[in-house]
mmCIF file with all atom_site columns, C-alpha atoms in Angstrom:
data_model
loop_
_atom_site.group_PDB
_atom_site.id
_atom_site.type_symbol
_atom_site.label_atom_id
_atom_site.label_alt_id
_atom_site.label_comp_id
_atom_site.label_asym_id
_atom_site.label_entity_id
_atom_site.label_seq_id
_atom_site.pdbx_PDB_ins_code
_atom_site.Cartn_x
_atom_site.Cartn_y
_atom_site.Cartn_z
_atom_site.occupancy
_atom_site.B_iso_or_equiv
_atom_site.pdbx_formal_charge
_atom_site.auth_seq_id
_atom_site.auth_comp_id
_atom_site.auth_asym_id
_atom_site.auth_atom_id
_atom_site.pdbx_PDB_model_num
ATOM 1   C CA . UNK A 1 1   ? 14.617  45.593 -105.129 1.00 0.00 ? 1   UNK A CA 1
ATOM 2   C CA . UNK A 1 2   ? 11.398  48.089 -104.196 1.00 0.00 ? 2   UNK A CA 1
ATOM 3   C CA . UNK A 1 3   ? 9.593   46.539 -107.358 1.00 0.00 ? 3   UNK A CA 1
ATOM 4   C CA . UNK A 1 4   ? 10.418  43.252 -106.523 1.00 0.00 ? 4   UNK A CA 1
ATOM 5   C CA . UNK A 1 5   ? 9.023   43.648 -102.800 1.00 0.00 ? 5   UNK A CA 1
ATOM 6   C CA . UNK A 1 6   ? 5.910   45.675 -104.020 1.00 0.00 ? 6   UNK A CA 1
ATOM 7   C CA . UNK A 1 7   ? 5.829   42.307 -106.213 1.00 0.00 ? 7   UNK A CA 1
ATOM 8   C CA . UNK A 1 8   ? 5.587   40.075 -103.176 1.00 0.00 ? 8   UNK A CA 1
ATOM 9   C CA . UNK A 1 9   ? 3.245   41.805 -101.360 1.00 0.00 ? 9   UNK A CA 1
ATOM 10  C CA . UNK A 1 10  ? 0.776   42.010 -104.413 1.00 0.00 ? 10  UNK A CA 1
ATOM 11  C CA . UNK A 1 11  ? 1.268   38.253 -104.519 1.00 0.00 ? 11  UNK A CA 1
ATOM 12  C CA . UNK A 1 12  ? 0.920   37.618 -100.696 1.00 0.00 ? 12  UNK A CA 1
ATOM 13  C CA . UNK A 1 13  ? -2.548  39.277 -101.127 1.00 0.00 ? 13  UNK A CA 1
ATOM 14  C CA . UNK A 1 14  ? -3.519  37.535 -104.141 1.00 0.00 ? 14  UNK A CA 1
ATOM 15  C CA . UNK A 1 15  ? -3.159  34.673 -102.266 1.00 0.00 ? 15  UNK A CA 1
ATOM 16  C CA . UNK A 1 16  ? -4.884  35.041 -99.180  1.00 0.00 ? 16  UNK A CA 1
ATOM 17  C CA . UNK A 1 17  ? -7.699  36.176 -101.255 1.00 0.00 ? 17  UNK A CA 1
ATOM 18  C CA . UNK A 1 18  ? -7.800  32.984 -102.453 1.00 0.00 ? 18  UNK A CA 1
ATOM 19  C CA . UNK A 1 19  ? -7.278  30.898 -99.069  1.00 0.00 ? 19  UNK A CA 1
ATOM 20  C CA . UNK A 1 20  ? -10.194 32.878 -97.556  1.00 0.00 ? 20  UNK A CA 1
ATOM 21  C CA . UNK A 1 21  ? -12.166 32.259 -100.697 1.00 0.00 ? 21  UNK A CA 1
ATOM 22  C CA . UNK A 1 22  ? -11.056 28.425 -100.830 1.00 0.00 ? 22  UNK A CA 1
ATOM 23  C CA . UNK A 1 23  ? -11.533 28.445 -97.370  1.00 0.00 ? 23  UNK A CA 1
ATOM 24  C CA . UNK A 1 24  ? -15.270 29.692 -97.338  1.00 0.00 ? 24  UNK A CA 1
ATOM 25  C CA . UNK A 1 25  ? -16.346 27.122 -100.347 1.00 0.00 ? 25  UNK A CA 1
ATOM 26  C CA . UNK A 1 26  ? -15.021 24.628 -97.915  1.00 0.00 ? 26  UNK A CA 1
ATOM 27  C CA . UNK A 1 27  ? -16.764 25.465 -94.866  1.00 0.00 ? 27  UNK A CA 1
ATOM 28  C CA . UNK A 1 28  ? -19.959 26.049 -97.453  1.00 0.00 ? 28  UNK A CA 1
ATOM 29  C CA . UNK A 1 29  ? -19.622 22.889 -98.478  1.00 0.00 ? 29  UNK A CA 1
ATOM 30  C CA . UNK A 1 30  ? -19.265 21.048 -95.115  1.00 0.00 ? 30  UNK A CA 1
ATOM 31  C CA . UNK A 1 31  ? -22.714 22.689 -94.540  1.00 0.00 ? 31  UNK A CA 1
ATOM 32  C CA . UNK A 1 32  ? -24.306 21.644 -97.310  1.00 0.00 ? 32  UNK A CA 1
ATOM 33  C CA . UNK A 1 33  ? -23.422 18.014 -97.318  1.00 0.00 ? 33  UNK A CA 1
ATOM 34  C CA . UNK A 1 34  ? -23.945 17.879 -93.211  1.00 0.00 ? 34  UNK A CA 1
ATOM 35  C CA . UNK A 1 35  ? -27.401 19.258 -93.956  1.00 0.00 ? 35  UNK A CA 1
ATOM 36  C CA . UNK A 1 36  ? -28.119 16.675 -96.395  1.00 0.00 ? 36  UNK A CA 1
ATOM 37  C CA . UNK A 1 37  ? -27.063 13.751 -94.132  1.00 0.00 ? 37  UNK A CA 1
ATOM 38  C CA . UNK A 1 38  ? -28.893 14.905 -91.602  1.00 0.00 ? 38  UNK A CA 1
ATOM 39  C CA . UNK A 1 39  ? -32.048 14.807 -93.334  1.00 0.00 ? 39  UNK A CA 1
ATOM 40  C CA . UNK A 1 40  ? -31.534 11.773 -95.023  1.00 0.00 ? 40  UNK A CA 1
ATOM 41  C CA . UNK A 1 41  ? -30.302 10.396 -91.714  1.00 0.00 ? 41  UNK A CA 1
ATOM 42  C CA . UNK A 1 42  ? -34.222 11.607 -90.332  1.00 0.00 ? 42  UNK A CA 1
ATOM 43  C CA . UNK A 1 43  ? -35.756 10.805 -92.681  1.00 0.00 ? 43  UNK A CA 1
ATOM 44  C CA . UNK A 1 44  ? -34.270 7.108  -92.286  1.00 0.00 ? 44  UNK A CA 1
ATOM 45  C CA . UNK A 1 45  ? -34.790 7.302  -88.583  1.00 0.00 ? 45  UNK A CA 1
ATOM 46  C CA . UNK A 1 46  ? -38.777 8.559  -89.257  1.00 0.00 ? 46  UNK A CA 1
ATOM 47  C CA . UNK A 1 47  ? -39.102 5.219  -91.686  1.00 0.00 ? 47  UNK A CA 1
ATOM 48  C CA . UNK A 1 48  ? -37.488 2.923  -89.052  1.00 0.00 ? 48  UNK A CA 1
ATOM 49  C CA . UNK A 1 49  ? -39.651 4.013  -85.850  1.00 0.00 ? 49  UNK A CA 1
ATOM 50  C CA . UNK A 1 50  ? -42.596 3.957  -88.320  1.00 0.00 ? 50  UNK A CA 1
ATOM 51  C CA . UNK A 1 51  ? -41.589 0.550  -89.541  1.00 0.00 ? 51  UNK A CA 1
ATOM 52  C CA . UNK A 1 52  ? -41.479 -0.781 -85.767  1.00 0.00 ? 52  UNK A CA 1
ATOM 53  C CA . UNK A 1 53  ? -44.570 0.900  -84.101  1.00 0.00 ? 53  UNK A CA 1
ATOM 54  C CA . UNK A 1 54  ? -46.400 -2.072 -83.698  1.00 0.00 ? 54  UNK A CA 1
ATOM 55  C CA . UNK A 1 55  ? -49.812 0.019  -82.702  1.00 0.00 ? 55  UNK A CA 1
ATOM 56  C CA . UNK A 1 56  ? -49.168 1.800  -85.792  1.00 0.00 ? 56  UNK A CA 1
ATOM 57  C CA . UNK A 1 57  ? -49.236 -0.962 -87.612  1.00 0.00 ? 57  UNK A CA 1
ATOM 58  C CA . UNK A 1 58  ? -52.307 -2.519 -86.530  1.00 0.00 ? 58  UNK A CA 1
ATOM 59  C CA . UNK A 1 59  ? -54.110 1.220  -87.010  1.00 0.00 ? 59  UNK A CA 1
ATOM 60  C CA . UNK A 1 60  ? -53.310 1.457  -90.224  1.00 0.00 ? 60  UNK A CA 1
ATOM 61  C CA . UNK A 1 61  ? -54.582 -1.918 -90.736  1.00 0.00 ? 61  UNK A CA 1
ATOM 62  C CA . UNK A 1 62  ? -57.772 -1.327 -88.665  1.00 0.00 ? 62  UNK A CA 1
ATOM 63  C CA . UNK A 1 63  ? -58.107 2.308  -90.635  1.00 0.00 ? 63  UNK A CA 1
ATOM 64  C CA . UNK A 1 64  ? -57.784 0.522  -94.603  1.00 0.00 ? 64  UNK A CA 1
ATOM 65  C CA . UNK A 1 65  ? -60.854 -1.809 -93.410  1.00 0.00 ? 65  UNK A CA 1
ATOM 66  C CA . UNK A 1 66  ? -63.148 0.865  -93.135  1.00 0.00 ? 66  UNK A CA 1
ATOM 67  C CA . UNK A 1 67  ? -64.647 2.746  -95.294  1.00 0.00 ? 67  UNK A CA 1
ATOM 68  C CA . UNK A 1 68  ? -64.655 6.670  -95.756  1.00 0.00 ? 68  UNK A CA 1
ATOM 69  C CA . UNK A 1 69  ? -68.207 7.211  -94.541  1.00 0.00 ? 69  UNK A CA 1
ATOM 70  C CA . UNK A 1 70  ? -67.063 4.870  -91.265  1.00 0.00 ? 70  UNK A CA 1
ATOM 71  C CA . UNK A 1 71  ? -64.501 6.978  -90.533  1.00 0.00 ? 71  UNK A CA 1
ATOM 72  C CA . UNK A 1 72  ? -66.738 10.555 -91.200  1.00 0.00 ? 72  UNK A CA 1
ATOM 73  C CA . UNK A 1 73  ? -68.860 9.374  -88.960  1.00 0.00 ? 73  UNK A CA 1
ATOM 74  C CA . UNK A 1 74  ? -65.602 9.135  -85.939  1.00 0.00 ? 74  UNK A CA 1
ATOM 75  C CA . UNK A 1 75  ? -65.321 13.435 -87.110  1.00 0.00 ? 75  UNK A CA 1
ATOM 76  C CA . UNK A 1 76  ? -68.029 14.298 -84.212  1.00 0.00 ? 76  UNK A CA 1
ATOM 77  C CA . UNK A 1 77  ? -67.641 11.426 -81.683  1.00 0.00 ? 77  UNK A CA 1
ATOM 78  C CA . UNK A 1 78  ? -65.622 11.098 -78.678  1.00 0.00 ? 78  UNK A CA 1
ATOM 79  C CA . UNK A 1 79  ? -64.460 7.397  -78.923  1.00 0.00 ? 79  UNK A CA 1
ATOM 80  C CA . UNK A 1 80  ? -61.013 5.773  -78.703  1.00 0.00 ? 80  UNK A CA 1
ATOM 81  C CA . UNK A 1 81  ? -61.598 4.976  -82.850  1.00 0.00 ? 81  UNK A CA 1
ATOM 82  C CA . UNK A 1 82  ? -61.855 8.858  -83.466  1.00 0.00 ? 82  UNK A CA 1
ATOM 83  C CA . UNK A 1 83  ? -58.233 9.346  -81.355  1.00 0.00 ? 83  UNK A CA 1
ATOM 84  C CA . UNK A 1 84  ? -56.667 6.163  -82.974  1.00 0.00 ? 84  UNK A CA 1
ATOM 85  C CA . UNK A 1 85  ? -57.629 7.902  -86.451  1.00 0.00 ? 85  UNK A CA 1
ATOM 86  C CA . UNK A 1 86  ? -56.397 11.132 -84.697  1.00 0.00 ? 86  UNK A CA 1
ATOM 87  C CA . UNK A 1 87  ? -53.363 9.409  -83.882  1.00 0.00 ? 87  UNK A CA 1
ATOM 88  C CA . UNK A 1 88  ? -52.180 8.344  -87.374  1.00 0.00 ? 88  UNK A CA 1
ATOM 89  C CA . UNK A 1 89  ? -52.897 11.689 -88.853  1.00 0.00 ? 89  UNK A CA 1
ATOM 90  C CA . UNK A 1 90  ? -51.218 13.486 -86.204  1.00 0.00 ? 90  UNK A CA 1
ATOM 91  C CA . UNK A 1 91  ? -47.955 11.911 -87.202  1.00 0.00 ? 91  UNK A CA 1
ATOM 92  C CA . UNK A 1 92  ? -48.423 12.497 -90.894  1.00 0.00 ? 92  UNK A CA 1
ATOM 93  C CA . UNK A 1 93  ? -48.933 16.196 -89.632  1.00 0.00 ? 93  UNK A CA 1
ATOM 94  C CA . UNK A 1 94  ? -45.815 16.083 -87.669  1.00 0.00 ? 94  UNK A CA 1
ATOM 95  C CA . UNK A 1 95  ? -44.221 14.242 -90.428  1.00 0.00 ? 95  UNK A CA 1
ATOM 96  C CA . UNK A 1 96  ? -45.710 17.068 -93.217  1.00 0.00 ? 96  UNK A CA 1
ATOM 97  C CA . UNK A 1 97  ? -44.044 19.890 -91.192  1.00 0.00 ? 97  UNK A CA 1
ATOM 98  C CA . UNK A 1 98  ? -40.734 18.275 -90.902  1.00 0.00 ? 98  UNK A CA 1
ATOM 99  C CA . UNK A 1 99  ? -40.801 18.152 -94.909  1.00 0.00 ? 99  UNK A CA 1
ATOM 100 C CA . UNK A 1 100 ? -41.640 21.670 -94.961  1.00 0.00 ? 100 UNK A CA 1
ATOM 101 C CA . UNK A 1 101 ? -39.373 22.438 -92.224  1.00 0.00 ? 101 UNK A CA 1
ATOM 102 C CA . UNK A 1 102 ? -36.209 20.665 -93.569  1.00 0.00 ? 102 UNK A CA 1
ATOM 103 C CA . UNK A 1 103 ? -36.017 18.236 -91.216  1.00 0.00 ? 103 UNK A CA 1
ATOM 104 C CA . UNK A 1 104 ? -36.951 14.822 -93.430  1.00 0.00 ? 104 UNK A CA 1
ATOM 105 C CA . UNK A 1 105 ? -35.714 14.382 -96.886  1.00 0.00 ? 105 UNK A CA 1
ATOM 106 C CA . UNK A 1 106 ? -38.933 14.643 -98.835  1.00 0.00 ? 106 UNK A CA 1
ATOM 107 C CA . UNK A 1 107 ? -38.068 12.573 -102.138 1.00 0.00 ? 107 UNK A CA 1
ATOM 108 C CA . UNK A 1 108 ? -37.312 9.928  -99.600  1.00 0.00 ? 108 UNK A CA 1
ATOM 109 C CA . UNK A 1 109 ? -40.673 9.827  -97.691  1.00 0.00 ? 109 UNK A CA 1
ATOM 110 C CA . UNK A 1 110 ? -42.324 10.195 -100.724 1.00 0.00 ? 110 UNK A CA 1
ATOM 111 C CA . UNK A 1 111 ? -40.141 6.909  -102.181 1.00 0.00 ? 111 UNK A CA 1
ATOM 112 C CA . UNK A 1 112 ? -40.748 4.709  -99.159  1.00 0.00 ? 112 UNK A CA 1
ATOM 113 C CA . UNK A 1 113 ? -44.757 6.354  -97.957  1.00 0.00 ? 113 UNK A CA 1
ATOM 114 C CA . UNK A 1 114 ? -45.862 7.668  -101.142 1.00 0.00 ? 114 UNK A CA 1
ATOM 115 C CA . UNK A 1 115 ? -48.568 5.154  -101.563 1.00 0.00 ? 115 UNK A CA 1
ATOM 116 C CA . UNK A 1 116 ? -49.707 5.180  -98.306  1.00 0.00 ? 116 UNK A CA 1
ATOM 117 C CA . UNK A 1 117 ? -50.280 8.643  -97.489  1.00 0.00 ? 117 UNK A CA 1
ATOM 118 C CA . UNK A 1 118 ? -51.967 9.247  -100.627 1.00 0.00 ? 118 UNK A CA 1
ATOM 119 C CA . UNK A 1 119 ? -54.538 6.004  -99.909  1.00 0.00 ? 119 UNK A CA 1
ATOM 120 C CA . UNK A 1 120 ? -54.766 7.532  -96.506  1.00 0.00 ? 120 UNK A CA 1
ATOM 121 C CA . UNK A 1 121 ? -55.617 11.081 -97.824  1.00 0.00 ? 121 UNK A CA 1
ATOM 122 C CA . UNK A 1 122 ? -58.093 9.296  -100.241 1.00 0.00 ? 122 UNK A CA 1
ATOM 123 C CA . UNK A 1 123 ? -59.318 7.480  -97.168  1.00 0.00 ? 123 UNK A CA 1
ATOM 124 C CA . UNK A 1 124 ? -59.952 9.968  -95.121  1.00 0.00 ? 124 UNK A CA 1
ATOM 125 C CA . UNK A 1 125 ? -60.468 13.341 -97.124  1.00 0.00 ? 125 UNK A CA 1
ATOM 126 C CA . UNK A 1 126 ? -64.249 13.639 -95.843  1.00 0.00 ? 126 UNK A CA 1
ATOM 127 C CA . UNK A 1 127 ? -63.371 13.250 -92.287  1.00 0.00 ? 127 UNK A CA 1
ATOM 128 C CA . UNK A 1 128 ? -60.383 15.573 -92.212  1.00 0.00 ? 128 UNK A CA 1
ATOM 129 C CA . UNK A 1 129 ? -63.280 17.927 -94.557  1.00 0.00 ? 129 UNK A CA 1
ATOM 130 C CA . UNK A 1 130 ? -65.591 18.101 -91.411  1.00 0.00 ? 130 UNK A CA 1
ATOM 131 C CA . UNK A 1 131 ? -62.620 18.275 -89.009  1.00 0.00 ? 131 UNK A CA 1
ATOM 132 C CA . UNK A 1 132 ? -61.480 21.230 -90.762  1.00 0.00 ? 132 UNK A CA 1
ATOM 133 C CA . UNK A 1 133 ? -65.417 22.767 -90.345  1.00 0.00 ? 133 UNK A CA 1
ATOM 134 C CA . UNK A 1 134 ? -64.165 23.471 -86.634  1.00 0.00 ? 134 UNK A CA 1
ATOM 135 C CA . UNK A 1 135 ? -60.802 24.994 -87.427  1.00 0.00 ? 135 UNK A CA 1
ATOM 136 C CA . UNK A 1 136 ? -59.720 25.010 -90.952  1.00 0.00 ? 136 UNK A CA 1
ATOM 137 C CA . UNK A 1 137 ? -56.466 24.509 -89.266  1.00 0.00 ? 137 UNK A CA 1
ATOM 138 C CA . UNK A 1 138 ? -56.968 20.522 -88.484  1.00 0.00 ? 138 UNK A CA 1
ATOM 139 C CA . UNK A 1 139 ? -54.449 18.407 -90.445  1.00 0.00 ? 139 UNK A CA 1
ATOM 140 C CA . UNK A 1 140 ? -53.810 21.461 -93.345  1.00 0.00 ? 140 UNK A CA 1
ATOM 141 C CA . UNK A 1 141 ? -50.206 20.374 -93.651  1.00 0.00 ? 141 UNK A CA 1
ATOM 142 C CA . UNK A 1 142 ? -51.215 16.728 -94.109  1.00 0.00 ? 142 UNK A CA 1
ATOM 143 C CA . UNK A 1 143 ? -53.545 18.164 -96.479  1.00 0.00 ? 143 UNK A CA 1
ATOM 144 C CA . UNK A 1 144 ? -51.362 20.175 -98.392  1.00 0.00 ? 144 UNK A CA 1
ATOM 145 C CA . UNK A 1 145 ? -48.357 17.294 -98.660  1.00 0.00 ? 145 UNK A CA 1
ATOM 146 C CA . UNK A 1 146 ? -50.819 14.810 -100.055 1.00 0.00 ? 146 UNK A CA 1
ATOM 147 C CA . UNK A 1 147 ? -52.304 16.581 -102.083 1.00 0.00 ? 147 UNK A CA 1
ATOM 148 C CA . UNK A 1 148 ? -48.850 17.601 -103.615 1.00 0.00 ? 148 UNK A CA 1
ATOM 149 C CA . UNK A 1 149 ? -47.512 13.698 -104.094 1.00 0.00 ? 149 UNK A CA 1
ATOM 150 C CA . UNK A 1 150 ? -50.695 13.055 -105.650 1.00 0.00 ? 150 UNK A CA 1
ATOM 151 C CA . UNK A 1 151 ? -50.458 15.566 -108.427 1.00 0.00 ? 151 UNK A CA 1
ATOM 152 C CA . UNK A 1 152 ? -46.909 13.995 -108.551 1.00 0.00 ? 152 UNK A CA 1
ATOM 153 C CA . UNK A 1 153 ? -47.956 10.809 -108.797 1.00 0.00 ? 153 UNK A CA 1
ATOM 154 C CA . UNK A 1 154 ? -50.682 11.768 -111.519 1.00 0.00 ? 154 UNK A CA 1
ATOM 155 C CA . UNK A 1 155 ? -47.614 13.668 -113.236 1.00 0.00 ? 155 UNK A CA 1
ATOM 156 C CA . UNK A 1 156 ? -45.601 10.710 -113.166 1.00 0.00 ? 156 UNK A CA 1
ATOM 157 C CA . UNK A 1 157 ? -48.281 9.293  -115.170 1.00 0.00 ? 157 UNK A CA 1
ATOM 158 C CA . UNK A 1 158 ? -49.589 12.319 -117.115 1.00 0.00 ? 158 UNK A CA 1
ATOM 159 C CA . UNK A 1 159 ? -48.457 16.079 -117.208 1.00 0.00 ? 159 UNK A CA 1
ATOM 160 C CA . UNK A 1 160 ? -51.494 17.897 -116.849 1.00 0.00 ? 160 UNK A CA 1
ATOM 161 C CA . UNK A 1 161 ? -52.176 21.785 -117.179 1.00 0.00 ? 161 UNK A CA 1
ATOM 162 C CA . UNK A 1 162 ? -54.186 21.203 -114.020 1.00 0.00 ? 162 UNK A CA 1
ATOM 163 C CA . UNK A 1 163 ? -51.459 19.193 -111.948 1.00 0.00 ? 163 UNK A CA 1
ATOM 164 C CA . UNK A 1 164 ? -49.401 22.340 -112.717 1.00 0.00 ? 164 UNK A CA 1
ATOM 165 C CA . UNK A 1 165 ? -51.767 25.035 -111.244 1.00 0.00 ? 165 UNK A CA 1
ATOM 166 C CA . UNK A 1 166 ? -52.677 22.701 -108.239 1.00 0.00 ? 166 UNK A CA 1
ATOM 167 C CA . UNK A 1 167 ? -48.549 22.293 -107.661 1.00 0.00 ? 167 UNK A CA 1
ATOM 168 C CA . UNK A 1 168 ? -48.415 26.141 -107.815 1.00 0.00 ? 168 UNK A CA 1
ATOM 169 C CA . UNK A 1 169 ? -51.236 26.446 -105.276 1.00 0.00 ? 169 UNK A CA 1
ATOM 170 C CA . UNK A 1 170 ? -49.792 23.920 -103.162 1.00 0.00 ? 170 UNK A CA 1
ATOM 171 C CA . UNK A 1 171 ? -46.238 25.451 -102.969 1.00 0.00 ? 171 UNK A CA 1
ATOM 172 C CA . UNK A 1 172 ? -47.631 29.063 -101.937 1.00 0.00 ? 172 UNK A CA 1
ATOM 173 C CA . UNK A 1 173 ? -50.305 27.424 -99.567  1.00 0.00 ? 173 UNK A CA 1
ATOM 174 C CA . UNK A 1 174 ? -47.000 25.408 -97.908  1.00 0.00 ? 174 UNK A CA 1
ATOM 175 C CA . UNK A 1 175 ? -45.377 28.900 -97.471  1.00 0.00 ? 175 UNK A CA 1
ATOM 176 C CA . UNK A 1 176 ? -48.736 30.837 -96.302  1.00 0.00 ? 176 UNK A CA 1
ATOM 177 C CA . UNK A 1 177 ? -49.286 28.087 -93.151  1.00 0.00 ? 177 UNK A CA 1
ATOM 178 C CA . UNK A 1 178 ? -45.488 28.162 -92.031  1.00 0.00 ? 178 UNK A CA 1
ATOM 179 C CA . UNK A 1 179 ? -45.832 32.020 -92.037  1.00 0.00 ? 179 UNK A CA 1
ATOM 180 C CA . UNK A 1 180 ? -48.860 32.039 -89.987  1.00 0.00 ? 180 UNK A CA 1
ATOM 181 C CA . UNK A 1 181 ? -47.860 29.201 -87.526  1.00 0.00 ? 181 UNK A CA 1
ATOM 182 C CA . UNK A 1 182 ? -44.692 31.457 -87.066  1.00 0.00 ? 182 UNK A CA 1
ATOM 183 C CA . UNK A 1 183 ? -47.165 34.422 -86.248  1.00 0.00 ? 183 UNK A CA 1
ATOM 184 C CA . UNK A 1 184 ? -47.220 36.356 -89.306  1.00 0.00 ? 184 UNK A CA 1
ATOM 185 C CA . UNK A 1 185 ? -51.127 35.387 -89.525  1.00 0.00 ? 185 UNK A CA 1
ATOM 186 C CA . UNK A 1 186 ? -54.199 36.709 -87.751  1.00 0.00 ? 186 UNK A CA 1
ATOM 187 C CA . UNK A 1 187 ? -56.540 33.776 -86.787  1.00 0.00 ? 187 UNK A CA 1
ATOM 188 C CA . UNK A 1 188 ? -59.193 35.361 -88.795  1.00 0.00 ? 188 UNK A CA 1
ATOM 189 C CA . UNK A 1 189 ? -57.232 35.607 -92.199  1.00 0.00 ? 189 UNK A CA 1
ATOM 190 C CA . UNK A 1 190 ? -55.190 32.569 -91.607  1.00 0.00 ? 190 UNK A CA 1
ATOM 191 C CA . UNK A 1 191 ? -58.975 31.160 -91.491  1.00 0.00 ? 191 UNK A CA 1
ATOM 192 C CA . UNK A 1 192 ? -60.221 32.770 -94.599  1.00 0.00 ? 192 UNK A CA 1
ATOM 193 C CA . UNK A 1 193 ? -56.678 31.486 -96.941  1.00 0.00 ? 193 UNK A CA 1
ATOM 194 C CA . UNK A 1 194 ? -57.549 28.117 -95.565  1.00 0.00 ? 194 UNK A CA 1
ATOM 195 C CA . UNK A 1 195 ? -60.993 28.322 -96.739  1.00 0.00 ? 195 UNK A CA 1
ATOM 196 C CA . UNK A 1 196 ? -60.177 29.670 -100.029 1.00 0.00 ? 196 UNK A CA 1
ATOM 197 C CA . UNK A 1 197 ? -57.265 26.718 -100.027 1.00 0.00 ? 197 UNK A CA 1
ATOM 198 C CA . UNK A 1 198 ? -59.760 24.167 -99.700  1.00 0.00 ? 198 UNK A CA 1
ATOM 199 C CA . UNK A 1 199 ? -62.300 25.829 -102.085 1.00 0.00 ? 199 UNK A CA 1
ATOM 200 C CA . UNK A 1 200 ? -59.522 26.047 -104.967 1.00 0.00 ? 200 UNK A CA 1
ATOM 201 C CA . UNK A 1 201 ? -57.891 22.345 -104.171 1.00 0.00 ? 201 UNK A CA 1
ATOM 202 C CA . UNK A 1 202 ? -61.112 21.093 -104.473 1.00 0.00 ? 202 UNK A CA 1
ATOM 203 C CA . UNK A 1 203 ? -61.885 22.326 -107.661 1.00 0.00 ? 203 UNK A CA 1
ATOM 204 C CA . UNK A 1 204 ? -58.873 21.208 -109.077 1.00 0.00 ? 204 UNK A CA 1
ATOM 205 C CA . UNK A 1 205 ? -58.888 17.258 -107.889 1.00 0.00 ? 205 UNK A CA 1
ATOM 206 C CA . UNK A 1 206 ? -62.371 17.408 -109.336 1.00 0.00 ? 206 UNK A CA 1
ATOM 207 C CA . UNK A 1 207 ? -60.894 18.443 -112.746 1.00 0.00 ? 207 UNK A CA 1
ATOM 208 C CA . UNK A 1 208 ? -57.585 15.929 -112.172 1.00 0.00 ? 208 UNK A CA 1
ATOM 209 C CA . UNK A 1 209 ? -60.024 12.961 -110.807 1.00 0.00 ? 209 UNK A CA 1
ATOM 210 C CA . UNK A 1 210 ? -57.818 12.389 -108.140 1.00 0.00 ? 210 UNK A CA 1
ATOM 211 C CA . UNK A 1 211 ? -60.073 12.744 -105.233 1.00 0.00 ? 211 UNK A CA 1
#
């Protein structure tokens, strides 16, 4: 009877072992998969105001009939053209951080605005350049997420020793910014890695053509 009881108990443990273990992959799991929906449910939501933002609309049209040195030119004024272009980039910014953030699914932006952000990064690298002369700050995760779906893009196309050092670059730049804007950054050396950032990206669009 004692071995049979010393039996049981063995078994009663062995078994909430188990619940507690089955019980923990479950609750993992509801995290995981109410993570996901909520990103793709944002990122859905972030298409849809997009999609219905009349104004933006008729920006983005008025911004694609310029040309680049038009829209360098806005980088010093004080007009309403330099705050419309403001405008759009400012919610490609915002848009760039939720990526980063987890916020937006970014296979899905990249699906539905892949195109678009990298003709608008094409469009208006040289003003966001002289923006960025003032506080290389300006637009850097913008910078940083086109520049990362156009190496996709080109790698879609072509895999590239260069597409995989400027992916590398882009990835630890992505980390260095969300450390600093969290405070982990003086001004002054947040400064000098965004310098450097540029200098390197540069480089390497020259060498992928991209830019």
């Amino acid at each position: 009877m004692e071995v049979k009881l010393e039996y049981l108990v063995k078994l009663l443990g062995f078994i909430t072992d188990h619940q507690v273990l089955i019980a923990a992959s479950v609750a993992l799991w509801g995290i995981v998969t109410q993570r996901k929906i909520s990103r793709e449910k944002n990122s859905i939501d972030f298409e849809i105001s997009l999609s219905n933002n009349e104004k933006y609309a008729d920006d983005i049209k008025w911004l694609f009939s310029k040309k680049p040195n038009e829209l360098v030119a806005l980088s010093k004024a004080n007009t309403d053209d330099f705050y419309k272009l403001a405008n759009i980039l400012n919610t490609w910014e915002q848009c760039s951080r939720s990526i980063h953030t987890g916020m937006y699914q970014e296979r899905y932006i990249y699906k539905v605005f892949g195109t678009t952000v990298i003709g608008l990064y094409r469009q208006c690298h040289q003003f966001i350049e002289n923006r960025q002369e003032t506080n290389p700050r300006y637009f850097i995760q913008f910078t940083v997420l086109a520049s990362d779906w156009m190496c996709t893009r080109y790698q879609e196309d072509k895999k590239d020793k260069y597409s995989d050092k400027l992916r590398e670059l882009l990835a630890k730049k992505r980390e260095q910014t969300f450390y600093s804007d969290k405070g982990g950054l003086t001004k002054a050396k947040h400064d000098g890695h965004a310098k450097e950032f540029k200098k390197q990206v540069k480089m390497l669009k020259k060498q992928l053509k991209v830019v």
